[in-house]
Short mmCIF file of C-alpha atoms in Angstrom, two decimals:
data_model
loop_
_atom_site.label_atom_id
_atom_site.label_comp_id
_atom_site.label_asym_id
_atom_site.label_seq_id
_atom_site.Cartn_x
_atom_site.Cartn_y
_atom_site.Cartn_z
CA UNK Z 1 -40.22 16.63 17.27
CA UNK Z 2 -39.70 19.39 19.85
CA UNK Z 3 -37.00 18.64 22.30
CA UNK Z 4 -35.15 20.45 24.94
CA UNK Z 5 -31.48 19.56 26.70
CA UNK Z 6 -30.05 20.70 29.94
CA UNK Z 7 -27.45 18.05 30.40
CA UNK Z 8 -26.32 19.70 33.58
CA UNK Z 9 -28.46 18.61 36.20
CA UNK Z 10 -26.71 20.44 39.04
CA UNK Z 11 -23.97 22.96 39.08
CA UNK Z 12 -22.28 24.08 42.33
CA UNK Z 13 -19.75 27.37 42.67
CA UNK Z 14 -18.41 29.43 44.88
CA UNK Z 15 -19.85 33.15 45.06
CA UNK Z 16 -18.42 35.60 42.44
CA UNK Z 17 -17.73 32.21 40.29
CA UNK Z 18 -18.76 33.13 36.66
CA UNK Z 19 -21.14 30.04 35.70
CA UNK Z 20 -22.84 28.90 32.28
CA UNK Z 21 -26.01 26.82 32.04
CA UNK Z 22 -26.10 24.97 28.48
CA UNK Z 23 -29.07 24.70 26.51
CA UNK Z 24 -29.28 22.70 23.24
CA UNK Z 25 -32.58 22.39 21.66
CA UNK Z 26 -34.08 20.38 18.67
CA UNK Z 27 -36.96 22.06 16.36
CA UNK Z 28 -38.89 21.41 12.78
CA UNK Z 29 -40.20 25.44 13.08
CA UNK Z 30 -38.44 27.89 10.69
CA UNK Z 31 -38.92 30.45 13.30
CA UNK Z 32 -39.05 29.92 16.58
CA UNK Z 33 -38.62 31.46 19.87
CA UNK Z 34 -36.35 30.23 23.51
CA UNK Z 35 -36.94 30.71 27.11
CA UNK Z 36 -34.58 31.01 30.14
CA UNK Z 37 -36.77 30.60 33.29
CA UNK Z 38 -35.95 31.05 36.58
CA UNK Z 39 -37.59 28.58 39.90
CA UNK Z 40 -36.30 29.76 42.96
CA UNK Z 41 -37.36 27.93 45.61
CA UNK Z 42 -40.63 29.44 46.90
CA UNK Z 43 -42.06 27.85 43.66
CA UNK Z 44 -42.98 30.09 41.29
CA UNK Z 45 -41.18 30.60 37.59
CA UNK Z 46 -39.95 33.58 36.49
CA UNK Z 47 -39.67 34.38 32.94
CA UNK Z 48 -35.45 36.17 32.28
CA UNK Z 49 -35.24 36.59 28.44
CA UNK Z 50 -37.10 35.16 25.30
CA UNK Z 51 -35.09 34.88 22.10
CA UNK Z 52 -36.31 34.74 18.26
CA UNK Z 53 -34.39 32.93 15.96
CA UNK Z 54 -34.11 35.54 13.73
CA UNK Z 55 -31.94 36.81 15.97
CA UNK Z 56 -28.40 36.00 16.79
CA UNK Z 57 -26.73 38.30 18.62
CA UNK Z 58 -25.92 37.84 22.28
CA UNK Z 59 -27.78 39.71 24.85
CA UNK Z 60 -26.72 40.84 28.46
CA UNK Z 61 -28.67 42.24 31.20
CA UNK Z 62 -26.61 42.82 33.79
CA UNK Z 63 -24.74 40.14 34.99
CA UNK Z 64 -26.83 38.08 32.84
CA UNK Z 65 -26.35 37.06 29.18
CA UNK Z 66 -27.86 34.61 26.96
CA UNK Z 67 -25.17 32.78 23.92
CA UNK Z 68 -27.74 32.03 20.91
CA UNK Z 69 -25.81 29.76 18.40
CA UNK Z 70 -28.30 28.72 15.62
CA UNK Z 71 -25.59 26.54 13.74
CA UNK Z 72 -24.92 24.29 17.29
CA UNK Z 73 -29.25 24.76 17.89
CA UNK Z 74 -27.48 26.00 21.66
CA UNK Z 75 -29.13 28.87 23.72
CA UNK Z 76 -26.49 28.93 26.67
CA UNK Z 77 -26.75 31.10 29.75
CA UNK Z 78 -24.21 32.73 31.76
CA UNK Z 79 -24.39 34.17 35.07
CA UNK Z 80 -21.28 36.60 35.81
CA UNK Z 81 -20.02 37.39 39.28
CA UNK Z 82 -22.76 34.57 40.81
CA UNK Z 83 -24.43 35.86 44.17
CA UNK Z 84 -26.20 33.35 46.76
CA UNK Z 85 -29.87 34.47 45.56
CA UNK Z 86 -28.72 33.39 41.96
CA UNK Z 87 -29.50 29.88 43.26
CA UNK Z 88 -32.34 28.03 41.98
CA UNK Z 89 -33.45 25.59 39.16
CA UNK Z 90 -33.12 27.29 35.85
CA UNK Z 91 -35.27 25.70 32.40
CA UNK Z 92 -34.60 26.61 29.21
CA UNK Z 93 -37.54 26.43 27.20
CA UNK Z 94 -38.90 25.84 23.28
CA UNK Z 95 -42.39 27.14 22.59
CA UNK Z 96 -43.82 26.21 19.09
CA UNK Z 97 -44.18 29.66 16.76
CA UNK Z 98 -48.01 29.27 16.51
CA UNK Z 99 -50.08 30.72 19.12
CA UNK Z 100 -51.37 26.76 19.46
CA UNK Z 101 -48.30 25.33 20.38
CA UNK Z 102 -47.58 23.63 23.51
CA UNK Z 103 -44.44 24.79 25.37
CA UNK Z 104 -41.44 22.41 26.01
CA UNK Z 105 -38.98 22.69 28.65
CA UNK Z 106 -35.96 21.00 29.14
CA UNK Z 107 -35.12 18.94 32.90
CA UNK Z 108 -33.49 21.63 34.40
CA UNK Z 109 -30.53 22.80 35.85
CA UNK Z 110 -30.19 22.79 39.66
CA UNK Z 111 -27.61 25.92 40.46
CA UNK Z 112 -25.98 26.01 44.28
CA UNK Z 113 -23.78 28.91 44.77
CA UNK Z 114 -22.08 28.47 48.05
CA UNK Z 115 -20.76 31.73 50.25
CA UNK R 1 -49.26 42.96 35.04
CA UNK R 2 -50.73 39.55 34.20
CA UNK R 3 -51.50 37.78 36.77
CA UNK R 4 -52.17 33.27 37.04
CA UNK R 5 -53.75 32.25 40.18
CA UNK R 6 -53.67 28.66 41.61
CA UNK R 7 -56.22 27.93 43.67
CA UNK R 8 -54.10 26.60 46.46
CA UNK R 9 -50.49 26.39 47.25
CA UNK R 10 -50.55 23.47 49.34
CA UNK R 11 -52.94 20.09 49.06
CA UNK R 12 -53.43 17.04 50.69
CA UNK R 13 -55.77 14.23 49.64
CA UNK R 14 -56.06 11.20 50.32
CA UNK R 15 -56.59 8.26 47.38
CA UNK R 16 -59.42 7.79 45.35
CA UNK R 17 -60.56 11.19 46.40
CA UNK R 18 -61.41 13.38 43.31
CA UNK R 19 -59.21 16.27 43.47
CA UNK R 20 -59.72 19.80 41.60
CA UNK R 21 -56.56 22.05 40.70
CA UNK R 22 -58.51 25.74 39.78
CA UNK R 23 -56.20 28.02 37.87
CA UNK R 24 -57.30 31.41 36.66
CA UNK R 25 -55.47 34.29 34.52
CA UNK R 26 -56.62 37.31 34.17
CA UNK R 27 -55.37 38.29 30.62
CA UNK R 28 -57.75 36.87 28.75
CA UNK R 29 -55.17 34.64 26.81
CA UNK R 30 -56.63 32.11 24.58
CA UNK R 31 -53.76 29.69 25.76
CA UNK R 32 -53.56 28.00 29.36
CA UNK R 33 -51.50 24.70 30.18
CA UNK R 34 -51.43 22.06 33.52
CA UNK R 35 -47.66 20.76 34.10
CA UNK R 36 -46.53 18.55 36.46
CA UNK R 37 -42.93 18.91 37.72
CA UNK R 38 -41.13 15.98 39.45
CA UNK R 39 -37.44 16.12 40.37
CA UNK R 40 -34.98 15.06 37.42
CA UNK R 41 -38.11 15.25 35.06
CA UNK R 42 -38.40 19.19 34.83
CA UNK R 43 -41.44 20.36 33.96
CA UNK R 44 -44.02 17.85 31.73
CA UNK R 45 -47.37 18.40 30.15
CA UNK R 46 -50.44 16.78 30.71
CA UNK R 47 -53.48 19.01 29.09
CA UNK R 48 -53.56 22.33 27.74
CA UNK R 49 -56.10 23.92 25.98
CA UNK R 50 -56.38 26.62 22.98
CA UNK R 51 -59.95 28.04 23.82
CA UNK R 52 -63.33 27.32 25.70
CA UNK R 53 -64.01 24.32 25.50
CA UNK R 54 -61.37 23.21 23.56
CA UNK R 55 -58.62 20.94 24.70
CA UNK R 56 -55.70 18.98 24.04
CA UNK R 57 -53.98 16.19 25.40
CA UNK R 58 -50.40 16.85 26.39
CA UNK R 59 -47.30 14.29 27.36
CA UNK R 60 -48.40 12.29 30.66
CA UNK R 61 -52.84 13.33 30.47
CA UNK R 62 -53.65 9.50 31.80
CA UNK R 63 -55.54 9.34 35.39
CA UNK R 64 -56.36 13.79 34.71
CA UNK R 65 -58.82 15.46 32.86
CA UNK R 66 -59.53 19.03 32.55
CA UNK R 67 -62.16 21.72 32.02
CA UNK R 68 -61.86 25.15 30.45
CA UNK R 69 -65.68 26.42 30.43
CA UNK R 70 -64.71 29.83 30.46
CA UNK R 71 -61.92 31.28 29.28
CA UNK R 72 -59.68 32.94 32.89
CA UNK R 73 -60.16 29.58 33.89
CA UNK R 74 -58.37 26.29 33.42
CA UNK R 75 -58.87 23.32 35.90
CA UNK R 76 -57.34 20.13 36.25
CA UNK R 77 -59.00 17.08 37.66
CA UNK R 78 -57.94 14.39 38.90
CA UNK R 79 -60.44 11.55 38.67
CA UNK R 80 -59.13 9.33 41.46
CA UNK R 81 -55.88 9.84 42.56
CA UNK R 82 -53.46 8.21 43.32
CA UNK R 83 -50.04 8.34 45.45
CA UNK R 84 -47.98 8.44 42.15
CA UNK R 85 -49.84 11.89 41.56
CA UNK R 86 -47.93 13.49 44.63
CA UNK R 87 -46.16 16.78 42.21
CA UNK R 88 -45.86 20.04 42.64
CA UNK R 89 -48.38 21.24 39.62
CA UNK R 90 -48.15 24.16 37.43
CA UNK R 91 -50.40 26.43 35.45
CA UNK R 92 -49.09 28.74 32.70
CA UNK R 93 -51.27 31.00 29.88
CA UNK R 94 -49.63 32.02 27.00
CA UNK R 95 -49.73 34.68 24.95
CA UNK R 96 -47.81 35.72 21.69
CA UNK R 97 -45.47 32.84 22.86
CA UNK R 98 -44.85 34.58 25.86
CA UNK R 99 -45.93 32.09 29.29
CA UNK R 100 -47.16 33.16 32.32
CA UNK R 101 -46.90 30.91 35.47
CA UNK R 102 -48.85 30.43 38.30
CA UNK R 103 -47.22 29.99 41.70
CA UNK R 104 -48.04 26.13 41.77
CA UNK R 105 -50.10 23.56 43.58
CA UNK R 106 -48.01 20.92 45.86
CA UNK R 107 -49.92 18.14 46.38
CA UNK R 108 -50.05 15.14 48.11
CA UNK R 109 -51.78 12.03 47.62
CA UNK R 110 -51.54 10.07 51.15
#
């Protein structure tokens, strides 16, 4: 079965705190592909990054970047130099490969970053 | 840019009432999905469907139905509801296994 992990349910930092949001996930799919998502709170989720398993190497976007580890099935995410609007909930998600698959998302993580 | 409209942001209803969640994307993506999202539970799955007229039943579907006539739009219905239905509800289409949300229904079941 599909299955999703945030074991942190809420992180709290001080501003310019570096912070990483863990991810482990659990698949049957050869190929796959992972979502970050951001939920600030007016509601609405915004998609940051999607990752295919064929591919391993880390990715940054700004003072984002994403740690894909196939052998520990972990997608972390690390926010450098954390600002106030960085808080939100953040969901790491699994869809299946087909274009028929449902998507699963894990609980969330609850990030607070304090001024 | 795609774009996946709920109907309204906020509801209230009171129980029994039959209650209709509209979403519409205007993508034409074959994929479209109903979540519910409760604290400590993240986001769970009740229906989502693959087509017109086609649809499948996701993780927590009892007490909802839904209908997907045409293919922008996905709604969710809730036959009766009830005070444990009180969520904030989400609608996503999907395409190429990429999701798009909608901005998401809170409702309340009084």
């Amino acid at each position: 079965a599909q299955k999703v992990t945030q074991a942190q349910t809420e992180i709290s930092v001080v501003e310019k705190e570096d912070v990483t949001l863990d991810c482990v996930y659990e698949t049957r799919d050869t190929t796959y592909y992972l979502f970050w998502y951001k939920q600030p709170p007016s509601g609405e989720l915004v998609f940051l990054i999607r990752r295919n398993s064929f591919d391993e190497q880390n990715e940054i976007s700004g003072r984002y970047s994403w740690n894909f580890q196939k052998s520990t099935s972990s997608f972390n995410f690390t926010i450098t130099a954390s600002q106030v609007v960085d808080s939100a909930v953040y969901f790491c998600a699994l869809p299946g490969y087909s274009s028929a698959s449902k998507i699963i998302f894990g609980s969330g993580t609850r990030l607070s970053i304090r001024p | 840019d795609v774009k996946v409209t709920q109907s309204s942001r906020y509801l209230v209803k009171r129980t029994g009432e039959k209650v209709f969640l509209e979403c519409v994307q205007d993508m034409d993506h074959e994929n479209m999905f109903w979540y519910r999202q409760d604290p400590g539970l993240g986001l769970r799955l009740i229906y989502f469907s693959y087509d017109v007229k086609m649809k499948e039943k996701g993780d927590i579907p009892e007490g909802y139905s839904v209908s997907r006539e045409k293919k922008e739009r996905f709604s969710l219905i809730l036959e009766s509801a009830s005070t444990n239905q009180t969520s904030m509800y989400l609608c996503a289409s999907m395409v190429n296994t990429e999701a798009f949300f909608g901005q998401g229904t809170r409702l309340t079941v009084v």
